[in-house]
Structure formats: structure tokens, C-alpha cells
mmCIF file of C-alpha atoms in Angstrom:
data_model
loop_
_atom_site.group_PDB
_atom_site.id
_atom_site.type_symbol
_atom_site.label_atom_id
_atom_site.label_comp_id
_atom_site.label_asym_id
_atom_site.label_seq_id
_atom_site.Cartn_x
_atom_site.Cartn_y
_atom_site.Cartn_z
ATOM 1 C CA UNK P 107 7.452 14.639 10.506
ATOM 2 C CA UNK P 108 7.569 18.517 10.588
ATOM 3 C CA UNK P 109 10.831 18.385 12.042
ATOM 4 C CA UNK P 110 12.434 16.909 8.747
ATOM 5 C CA UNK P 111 10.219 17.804 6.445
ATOM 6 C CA UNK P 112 10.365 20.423 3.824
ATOM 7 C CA UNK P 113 8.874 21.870 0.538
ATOM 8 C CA UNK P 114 10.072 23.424 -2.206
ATOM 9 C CA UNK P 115 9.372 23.793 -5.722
ATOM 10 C CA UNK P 116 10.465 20.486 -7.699
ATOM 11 C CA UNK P 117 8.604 19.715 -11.019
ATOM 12 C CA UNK P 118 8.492 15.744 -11.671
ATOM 13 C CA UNK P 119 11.815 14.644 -13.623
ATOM 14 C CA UNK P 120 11.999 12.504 -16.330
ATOM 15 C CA UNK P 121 12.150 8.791 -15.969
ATOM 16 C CA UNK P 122 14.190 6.798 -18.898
ATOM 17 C CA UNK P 123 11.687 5.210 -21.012
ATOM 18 C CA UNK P 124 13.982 1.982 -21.540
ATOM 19 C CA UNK P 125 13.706 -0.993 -23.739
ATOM 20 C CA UNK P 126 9.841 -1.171 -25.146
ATOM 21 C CA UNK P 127 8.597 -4.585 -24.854
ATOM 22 C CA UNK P 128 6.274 -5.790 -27.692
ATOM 23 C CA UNK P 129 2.081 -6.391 -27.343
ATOM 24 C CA UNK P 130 1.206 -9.713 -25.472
ATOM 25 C CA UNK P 131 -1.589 -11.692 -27.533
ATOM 26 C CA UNK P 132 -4.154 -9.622 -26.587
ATOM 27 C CA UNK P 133 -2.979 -6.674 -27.424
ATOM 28 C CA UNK P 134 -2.050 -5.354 -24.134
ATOM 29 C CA UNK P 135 1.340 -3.189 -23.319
ATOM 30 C CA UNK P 136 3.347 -3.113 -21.125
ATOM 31 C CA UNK P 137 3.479 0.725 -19.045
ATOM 32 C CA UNK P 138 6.423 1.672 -20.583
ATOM 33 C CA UNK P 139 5.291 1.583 -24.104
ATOM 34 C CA UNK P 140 1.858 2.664 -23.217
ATOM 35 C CA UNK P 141 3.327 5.951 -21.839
ATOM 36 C CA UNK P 142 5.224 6.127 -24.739
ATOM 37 C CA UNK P 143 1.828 5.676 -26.846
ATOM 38 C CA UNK P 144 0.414 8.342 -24.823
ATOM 39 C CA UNK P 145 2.840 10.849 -25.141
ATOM 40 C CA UNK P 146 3.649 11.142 -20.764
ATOM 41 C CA UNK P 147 7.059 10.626 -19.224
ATOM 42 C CA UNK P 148 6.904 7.170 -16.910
ATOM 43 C CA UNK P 149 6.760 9.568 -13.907
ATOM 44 C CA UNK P 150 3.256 10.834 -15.398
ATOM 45 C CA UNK P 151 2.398 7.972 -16.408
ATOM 46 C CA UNK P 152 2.991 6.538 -12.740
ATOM 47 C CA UNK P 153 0.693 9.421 -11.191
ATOM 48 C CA UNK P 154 -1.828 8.772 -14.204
ATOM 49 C CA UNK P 155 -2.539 5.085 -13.370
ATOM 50 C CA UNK P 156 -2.084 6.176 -9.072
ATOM 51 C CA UNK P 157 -5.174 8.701 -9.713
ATOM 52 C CA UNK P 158 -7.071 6.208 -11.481
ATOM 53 C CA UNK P 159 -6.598 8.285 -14.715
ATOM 54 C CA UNK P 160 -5.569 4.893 -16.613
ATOM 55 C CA UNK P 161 -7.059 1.821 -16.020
ATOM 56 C CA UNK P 162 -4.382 -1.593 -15.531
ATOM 57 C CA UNK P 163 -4.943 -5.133 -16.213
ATOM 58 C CA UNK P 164 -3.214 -8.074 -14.093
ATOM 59 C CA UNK P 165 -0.582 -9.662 -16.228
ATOM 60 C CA UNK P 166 -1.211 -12.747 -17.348
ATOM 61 C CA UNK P 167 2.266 -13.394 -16.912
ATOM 62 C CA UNK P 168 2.326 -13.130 -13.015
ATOM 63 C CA UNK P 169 4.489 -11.803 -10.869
ATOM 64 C CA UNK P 170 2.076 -8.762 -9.372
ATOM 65 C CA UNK P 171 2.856 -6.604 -12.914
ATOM 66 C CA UNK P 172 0.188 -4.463 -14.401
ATOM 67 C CA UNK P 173 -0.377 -3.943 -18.168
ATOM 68 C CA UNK P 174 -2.518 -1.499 -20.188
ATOM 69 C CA UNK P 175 -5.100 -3.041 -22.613
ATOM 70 C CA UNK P 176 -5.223 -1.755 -25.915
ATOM 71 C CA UNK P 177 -8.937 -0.461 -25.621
ATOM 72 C CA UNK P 178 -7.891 1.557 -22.573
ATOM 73 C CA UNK P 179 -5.108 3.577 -24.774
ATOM 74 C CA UNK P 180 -7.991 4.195 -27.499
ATOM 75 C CA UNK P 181 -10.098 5.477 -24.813
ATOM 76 C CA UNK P 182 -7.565 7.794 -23.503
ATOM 77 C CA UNK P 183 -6.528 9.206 -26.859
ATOM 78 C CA UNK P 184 -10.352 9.671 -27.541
ATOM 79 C CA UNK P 185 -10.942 11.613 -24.759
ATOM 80 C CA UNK P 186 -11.586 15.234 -25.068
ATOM 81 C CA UNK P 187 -8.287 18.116 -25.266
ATOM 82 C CA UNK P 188 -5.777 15.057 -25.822
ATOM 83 C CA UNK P 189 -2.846 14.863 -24.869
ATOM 84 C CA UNK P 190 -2.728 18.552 -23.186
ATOM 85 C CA UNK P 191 -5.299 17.451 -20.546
ATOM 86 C CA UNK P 192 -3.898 14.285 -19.992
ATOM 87 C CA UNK P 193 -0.567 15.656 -19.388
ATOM 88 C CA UNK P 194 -2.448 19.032 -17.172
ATOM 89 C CA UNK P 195 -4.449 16.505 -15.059
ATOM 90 C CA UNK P 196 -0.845 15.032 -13.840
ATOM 91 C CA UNK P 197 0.756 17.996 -13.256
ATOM 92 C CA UNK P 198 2.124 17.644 -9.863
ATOM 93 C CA UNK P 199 4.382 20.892 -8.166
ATOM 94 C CA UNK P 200 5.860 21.201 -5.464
ATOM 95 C CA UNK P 201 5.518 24.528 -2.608
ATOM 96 C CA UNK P 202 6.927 27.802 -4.969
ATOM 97 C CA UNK P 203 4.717 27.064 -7.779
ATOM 98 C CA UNK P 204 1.887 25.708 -5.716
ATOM 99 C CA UNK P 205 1.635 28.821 -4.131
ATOM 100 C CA UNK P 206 2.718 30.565 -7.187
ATOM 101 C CA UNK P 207 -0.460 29.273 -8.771
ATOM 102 C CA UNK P 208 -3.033 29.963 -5.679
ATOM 103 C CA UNK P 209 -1.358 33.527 -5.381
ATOM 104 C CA UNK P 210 -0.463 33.031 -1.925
ATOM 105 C CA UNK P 211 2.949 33.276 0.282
ATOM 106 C CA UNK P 212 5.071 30.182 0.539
ATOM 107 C CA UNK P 213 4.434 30.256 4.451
ATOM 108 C CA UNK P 214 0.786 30.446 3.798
ATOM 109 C CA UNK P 215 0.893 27.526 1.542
ATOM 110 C CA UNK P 216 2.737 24.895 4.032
ATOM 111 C CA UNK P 217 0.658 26.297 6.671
ATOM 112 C CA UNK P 218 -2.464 25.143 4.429
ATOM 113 C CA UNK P 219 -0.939 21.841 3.860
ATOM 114 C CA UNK P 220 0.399 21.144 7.380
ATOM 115 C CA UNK P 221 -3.078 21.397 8.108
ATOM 116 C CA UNK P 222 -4.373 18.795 5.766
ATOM 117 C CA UNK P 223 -6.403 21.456 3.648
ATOM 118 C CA UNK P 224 -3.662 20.681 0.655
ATOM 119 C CA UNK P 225 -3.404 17.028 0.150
ATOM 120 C CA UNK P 226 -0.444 15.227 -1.496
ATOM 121 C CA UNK P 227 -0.189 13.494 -4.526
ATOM 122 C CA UNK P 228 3.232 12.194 -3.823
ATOM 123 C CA UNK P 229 6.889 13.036 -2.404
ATOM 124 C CA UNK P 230 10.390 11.860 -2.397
ATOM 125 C CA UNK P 231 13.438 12.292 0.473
ATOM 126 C CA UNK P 232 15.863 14.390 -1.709
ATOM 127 C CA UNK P 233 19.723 14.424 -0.929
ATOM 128 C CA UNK P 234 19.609 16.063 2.367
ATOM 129 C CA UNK P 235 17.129 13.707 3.838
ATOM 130 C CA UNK P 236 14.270 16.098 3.731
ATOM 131 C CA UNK P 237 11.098 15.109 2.350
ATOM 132 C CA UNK P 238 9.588 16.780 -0.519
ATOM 133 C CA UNK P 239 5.447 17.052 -0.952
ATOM 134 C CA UNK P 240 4.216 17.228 -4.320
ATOM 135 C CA UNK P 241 1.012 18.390 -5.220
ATOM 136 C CA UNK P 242 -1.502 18.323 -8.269
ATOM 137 C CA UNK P 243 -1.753 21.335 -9.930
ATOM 138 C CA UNK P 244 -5.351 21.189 -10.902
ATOM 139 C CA UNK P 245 -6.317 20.670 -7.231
ATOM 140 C CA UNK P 246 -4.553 23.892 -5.787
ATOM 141 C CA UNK P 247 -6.287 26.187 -8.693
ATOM 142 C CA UNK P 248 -9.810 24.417 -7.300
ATOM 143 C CA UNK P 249 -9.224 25.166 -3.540
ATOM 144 C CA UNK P 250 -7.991 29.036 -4.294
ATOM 145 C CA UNK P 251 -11.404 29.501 -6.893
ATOM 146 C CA UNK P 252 -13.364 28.263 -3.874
ATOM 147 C CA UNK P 253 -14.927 31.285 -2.571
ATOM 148 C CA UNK P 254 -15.062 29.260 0.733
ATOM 149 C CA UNK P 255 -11.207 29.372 0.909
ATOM 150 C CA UNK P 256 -11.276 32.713 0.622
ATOM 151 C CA UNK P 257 -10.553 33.281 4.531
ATOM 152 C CA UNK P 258 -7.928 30.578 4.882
ATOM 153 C CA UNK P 259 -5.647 32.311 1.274
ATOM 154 C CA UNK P 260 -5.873 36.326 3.323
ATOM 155 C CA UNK P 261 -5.273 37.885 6.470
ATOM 156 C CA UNK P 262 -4.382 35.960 9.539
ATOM 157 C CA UNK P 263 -4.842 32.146 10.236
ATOM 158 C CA UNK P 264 -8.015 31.128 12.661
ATOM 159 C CA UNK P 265 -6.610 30.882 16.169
ATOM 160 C CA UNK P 266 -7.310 27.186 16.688
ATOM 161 C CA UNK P 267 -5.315 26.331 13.433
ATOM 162 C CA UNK P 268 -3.037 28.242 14.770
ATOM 163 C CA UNK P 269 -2.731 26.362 18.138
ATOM 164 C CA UNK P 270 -2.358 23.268 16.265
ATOM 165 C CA UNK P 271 0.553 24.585 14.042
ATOM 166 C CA UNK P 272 2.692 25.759 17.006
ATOM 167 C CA UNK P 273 1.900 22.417 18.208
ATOM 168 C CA UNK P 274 3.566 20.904 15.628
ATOM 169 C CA UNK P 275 0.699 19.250 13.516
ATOM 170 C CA UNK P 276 1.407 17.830 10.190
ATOM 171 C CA UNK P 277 -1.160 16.289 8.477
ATOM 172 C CA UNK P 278 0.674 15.731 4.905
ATOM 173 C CA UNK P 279 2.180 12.277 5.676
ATOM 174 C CA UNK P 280 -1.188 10.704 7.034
ATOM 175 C CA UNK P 281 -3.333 12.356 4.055
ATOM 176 C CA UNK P 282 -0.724 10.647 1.744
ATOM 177 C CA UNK P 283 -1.402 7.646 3.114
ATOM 178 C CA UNK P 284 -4.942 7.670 3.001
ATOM 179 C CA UNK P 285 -5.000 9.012 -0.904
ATOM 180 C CA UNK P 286 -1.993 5.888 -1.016
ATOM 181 C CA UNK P 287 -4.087 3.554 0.026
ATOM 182 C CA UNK P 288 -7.024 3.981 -2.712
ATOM 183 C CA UNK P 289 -4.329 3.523 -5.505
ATOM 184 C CA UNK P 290 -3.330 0.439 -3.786
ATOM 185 C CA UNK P 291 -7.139 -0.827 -3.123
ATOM 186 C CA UNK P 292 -7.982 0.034 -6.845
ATOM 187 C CA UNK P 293 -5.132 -1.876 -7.836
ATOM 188 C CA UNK P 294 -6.157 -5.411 -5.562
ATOM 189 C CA UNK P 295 -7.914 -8.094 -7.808
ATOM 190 C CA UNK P 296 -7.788 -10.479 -4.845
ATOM 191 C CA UNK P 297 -9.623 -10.058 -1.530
ATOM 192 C CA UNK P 298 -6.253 -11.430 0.703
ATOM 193 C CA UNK P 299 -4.611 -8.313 -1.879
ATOM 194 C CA UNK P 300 -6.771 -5.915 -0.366
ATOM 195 C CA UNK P 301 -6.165 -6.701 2.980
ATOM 196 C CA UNK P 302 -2.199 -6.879 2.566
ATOM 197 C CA UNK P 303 -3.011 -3.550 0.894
ATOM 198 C CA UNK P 304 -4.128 -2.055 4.598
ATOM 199 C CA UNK P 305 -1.523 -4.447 5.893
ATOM 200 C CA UNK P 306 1.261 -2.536 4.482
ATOM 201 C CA UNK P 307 0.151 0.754 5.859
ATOM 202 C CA UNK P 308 0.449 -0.799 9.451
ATOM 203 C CA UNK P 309 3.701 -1.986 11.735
ATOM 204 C CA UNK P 310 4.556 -5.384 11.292
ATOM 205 C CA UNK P 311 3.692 -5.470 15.384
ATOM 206 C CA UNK P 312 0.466 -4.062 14.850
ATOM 207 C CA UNK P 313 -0.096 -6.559 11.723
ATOM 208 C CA UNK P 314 0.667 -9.473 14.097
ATOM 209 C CA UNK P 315 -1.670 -8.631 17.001
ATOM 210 C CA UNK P 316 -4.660 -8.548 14.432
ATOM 211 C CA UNK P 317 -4.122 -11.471 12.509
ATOM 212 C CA UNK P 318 -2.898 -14.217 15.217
ATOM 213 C CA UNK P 319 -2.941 -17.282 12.634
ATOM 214 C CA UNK P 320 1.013 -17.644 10.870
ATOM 215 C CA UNK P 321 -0.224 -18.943 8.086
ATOM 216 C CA UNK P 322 -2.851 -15.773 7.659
ATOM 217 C CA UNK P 323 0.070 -13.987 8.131
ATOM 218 C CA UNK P 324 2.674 -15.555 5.753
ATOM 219 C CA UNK P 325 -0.240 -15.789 2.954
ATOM 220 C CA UNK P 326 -0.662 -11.860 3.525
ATOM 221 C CA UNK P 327 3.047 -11.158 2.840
ATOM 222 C CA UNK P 328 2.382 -12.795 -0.475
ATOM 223 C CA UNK P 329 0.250 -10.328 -1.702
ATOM 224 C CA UNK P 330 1.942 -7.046 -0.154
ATOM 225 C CA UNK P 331 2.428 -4.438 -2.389
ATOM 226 C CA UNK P 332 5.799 -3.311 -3.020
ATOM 227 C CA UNK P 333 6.454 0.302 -1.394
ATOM 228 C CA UNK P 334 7.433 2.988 -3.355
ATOM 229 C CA UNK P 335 11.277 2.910 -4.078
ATOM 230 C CA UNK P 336 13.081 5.864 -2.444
ATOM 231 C CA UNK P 337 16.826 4.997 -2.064
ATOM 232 C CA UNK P 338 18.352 1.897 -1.537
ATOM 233 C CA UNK P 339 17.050 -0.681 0.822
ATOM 234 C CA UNK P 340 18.203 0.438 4.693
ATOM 235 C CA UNK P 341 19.737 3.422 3.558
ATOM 236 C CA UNK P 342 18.712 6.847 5.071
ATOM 237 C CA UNK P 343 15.850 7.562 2.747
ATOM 238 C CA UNK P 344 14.545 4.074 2.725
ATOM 239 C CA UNK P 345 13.985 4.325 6.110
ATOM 240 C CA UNK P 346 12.565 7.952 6.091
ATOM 241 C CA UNK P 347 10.035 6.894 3.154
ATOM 242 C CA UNK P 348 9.090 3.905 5.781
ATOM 243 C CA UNK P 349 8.455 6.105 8.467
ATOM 244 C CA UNK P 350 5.707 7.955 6.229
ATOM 245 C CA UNK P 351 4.165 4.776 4.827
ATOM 246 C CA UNK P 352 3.420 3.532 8.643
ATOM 247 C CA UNK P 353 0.412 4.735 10.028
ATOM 248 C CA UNK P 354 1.363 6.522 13.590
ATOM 249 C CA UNK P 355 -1.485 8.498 14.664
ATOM 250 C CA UNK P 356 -3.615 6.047 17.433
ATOM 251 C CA UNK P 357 -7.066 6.860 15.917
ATOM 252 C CA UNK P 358 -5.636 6.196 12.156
ATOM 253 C CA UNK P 359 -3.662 3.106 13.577
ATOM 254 C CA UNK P 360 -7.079 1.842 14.777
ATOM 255 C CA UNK P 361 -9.194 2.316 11.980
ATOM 256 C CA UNK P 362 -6.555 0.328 9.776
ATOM 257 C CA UNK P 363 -6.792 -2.032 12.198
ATOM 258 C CA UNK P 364 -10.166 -2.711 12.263
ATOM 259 C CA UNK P 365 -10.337 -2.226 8.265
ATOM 260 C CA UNK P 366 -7.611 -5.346 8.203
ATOM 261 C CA UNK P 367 -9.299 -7.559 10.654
ATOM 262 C CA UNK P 368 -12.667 -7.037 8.399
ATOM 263 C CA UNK P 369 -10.649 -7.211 5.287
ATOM 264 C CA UNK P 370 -8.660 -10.593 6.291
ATOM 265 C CA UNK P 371 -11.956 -12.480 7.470
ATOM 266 C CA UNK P 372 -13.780 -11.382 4.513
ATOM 267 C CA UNK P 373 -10.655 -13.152 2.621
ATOM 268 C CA UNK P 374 -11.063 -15.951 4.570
ATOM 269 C CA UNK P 375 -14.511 -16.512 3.696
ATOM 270 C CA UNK P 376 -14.210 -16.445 0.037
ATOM 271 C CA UNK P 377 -10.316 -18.342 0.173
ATOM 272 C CA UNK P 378 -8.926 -19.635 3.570
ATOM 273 C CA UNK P 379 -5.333 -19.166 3.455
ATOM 274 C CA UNK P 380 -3.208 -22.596 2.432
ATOM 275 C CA UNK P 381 -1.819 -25.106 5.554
ATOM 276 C CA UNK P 382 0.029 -27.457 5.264
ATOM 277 C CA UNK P 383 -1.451 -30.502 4.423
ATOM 278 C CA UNK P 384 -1.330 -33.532 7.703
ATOM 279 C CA UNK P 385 0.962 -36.071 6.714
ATOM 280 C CA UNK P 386 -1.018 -39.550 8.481
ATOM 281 C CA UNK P 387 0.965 -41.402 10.779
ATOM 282 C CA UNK P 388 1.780 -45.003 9.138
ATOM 283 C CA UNK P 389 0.695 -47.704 11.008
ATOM 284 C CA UNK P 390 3.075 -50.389 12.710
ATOM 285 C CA UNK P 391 3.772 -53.699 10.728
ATOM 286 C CA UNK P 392 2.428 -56.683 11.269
ATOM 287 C CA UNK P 393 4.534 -59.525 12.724
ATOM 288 C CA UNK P 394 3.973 -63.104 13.603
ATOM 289 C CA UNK P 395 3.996 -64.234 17.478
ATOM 290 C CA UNK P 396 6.675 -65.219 18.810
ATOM 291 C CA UNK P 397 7.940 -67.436 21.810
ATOM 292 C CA UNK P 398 8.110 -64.607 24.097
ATOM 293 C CA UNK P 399 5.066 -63.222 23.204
ATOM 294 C CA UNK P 400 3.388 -66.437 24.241
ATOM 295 C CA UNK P 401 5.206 -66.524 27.763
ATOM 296 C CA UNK P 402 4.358 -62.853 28.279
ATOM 297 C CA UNK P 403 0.581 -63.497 27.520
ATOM 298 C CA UNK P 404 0.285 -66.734 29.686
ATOM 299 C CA UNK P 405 2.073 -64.959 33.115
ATOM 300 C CA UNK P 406 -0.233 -62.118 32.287
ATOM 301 C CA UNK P 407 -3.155 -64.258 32.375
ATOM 302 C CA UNK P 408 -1.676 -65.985 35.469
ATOM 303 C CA UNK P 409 -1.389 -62.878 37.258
ATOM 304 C CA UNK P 410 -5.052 -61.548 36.566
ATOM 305 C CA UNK P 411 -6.573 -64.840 37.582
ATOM 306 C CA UNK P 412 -4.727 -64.792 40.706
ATOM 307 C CA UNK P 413 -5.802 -61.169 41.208
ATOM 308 C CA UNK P 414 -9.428 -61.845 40.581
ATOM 309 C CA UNK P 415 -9.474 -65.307 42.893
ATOM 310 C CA UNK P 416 -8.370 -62.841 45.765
ATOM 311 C CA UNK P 417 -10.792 -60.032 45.012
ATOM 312 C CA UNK P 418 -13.659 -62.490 45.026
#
């Protein structure tokens, strides 16, 4: 992904709040009017519930929505430095003001993230097909205070990293994935959710040579999460946001795999997956004997008495 990938400062736009929809019985809300409750745009409220910052509750409506119970937006407001850290915590900037923040050169900075040493919190393809990695704020001002860091922020980069650079190693995509993948776990309530969850991280190909059974299959594309929207479907950045959410590395393509074909028979044991149910085959009707039948039945009995007179 190095080749069309690139970072620059972006800070997190604003997202229309739209139409508020009221409290269900129990008194939980929907994420737009929670964000609105919490004082967060719906892009920070987004990132909020990814980290695992706000809690969600299935809808009882259906449909694979989430909603925010009413005890969860008291504990939030509760919670100590309200809103301010809330909104801090979710801070998420892009390569300028990342390295802005850890007082380091822009090159340094995507060097440190190509490597994997800065993970991403998310990233969109903007309108020249490039993608753009964003990056929690609070997390770059912990790796620069690290006095362990201190090698990798001055002077020259280790030889072996390096190596690996000029070889054109880019960690950011698969370390998205991985941090993806816990949102998406956190967010399963059903064991055949979970393994769609590591389902959708792998090539359909790759999906079908791990779970043979079609109906295992079909019942797992039920539950698969819907990917993050980036353009419209089969356009440009559709298909560049894809190419991220698919695992390509062998040794991560085999640990999914073997996470999926543990996660699917664990399903399987708590819920088999539904078949369709054998229709039995109706037996023939009765029907009284007729003429013919009686001729048929006395030359057969004819012919196997002559057979056994000879055989004796």
C-alpha cells in the first residue's frame, strides 16, 4: 500500500447530526441523539464507541443497529473532566500535527508509522485516491514521553528498520485491521457474529476453503458486518478501502484463518447453522388388482416353477 498511500494533516470533519429519533421504552437512544447528549460530532462519536469509550446495546428493533442505554450516557457525563476528556480521548490527527505534537519531522513520523510503531485509529481515500491515516492524539504524546522512544524520535533510524523501509514495508493497513477487528469482536453478541467478524477481514476465496459447508457459509454472510463506507459501491475508493480491509500478508492470512475455523466450530457447537428441512417422499397410492395384474402374477409363477423343476 506504500505506493498509494499518503499522510497529511486532516482533523475529523463534521458529520450532520440529522433527524433525532425519540427514546425507545427503555430509555435507550439512538447514536445520533446520544452524541448529541454528549456534546461529540457523529464522527467522534463513531471513534468513541470503535475504542470502546461508549458502550452499545443490540436494538431490539433488529436489523444489526446499535443503541446507547440511558445509564451508559449518565456514566459518561459522570466521568471525571467531562466533556473536555471525552472529546481529547477522540482526538484523532492526521501526519503534520501528529508530528507536530511528538516534535518530530514529518518524514520521521511516516517512517515511525510505516513501521507499525504508530498505529491507526482510522483513514479515508480522499479525492485523489490516496489514503489518509489518522491517528489518536493521546497515543502519539504517550510514545514521544516514553523515554524508550527516545532513540527512534533523534538521530538516524536503526539499520534493519531501515532495510525494511527501502523495502517497501508498510505496516499501517495490517495494524488497522487488527485494532478493526477488536471494535468489530466487541461489537458481536452472537458467536456465528464473531466469526463473520474474522470472516470479513479475509477473501471471499480464503473464506470458502475454511468453511466447506454452503449453508455455514450463507449463515455467515448473515451476520457480516457492514464495512466502513468510503465512496460509492465499485467506485475507485470503494475498492481501495477493500483492498485495506483484506488481510494480505501470508502469516496474518493464516492466523485469521485458523481464528475463523475455531470461531465457526465453536458457533456450531452452541447453534448449528439452519438446513433446509427434508421434505419426505409421499408414498404411492393404493389401487385394487386388476386383470392384468392377475395374468402377470400367474406367468410369473409359471415361469419360476418351471425354472426350479429344471434346477432340481
Amino acid at each position: 500500500m506504500s505506493g498509494n498511500t499518503i499522510t497529511h494533516e486532516n482533523a475529523a470533519t463534521a458529520e450532520p447530526i440529522g433527524t433525532t429519533r425519540g427514546t425507545t421504552r427503555d430509555g435507550s437512544l439512538a447514536p445520533n441523539r446520544a452524541a448529541r447528549e454528549l456534546g461529540l460530532r457523529r464522527s467522534e462519536f463513531d471513534l468513541a464507541v470503535h475504542l470502546g469509550r461508549i458502550r452499545t446495546v443490540p436494538d431490539d428493533e433488529g436489523g444489526g443497529r446499535r443503541r446507547i442505554a440511558r445509564e451508559e450516557i449518565e456514566r459518561i457525563r459522570e466521568g471525571e473532566g467531562f466533556p473536555e476528556a471525552l472529546r481529547a480521548g477522540v482526538r484523532a490527527v492526521g501526519t503534520t500535527e501528529g508530528a507536530a505534537l511528538m516534535e518530530v519531522t514529518r518524514a520521521r513520523y511516516t517512517r515511525l508509522a510505516r513501521l507499525g510503531l504508530l498505529v491507526p485509529v482510522k483513514f479515508y481515500v480522499n479525492r485523489y485516491r490516496a489514503v489518509v491515516w489518522l491517528y489518536l492524539a493521546d497515543e502519539l504524546r504517550q510514545f514521544a514521553a516514553d523515554e524508550r522512544n527516545a532513540p527512534l524520535l533523534k538521530g538516524r533510524t536503526p539499520e534493519g528498520l531501515r532495510d525494511q523501509l527501502a523495502e517497501g514495508l508498510d505496516l499501517r493497513p495490517r495494524h488497522w485491521r487488527g485494532r478493526h477487528l477488536g471494535f468489530l469482536l466487541r461489537q458481536a453478541d452472537d458467536p456465528w457474529a464473531r466469526a463473520a467478524a474474522v470472516a470479513s477481514l479475509l477473501d471471499p476465496v480464503e473464506v470458502a476453503d475454511v468453511v466447506r459447508d454452503p449453508y455455514e457459509r450463507s449463515h455467515l454472510l448473515r451476520f457480516r458486518p457492514a464495512p466502513p463506507a468510503h465512496g460509492s459501491p465499485g467506485s475507485p475508493a470503494a475498492r481501495l478501502a477493500e483492498e485495506i480491509m483484506t488481510a494480505a500478508d501470508p502469516d496474518e492470512v493464516d492466523w485469521l484463518r485458523t481464528d475463523l475455523a475455531d470461531a465457526v466450530e465453536a458457533a456450531r457447537g452452541q447453534r448449528p447453522a439452519p438446513r433446509p428441512a427434508l421434505r419426505p417422499v409421499p408414498a404411492p397410492p393404493d389401487r385394487k388388482p386388476t386383470p392384468h395384474d392377475a395374468r402377470e402374477s400367474g406367468r410369473f409363477r409359471g415361469l419360476l416353477g418351471r425354472l426350479l423343476g429344471r434346477e432340481s
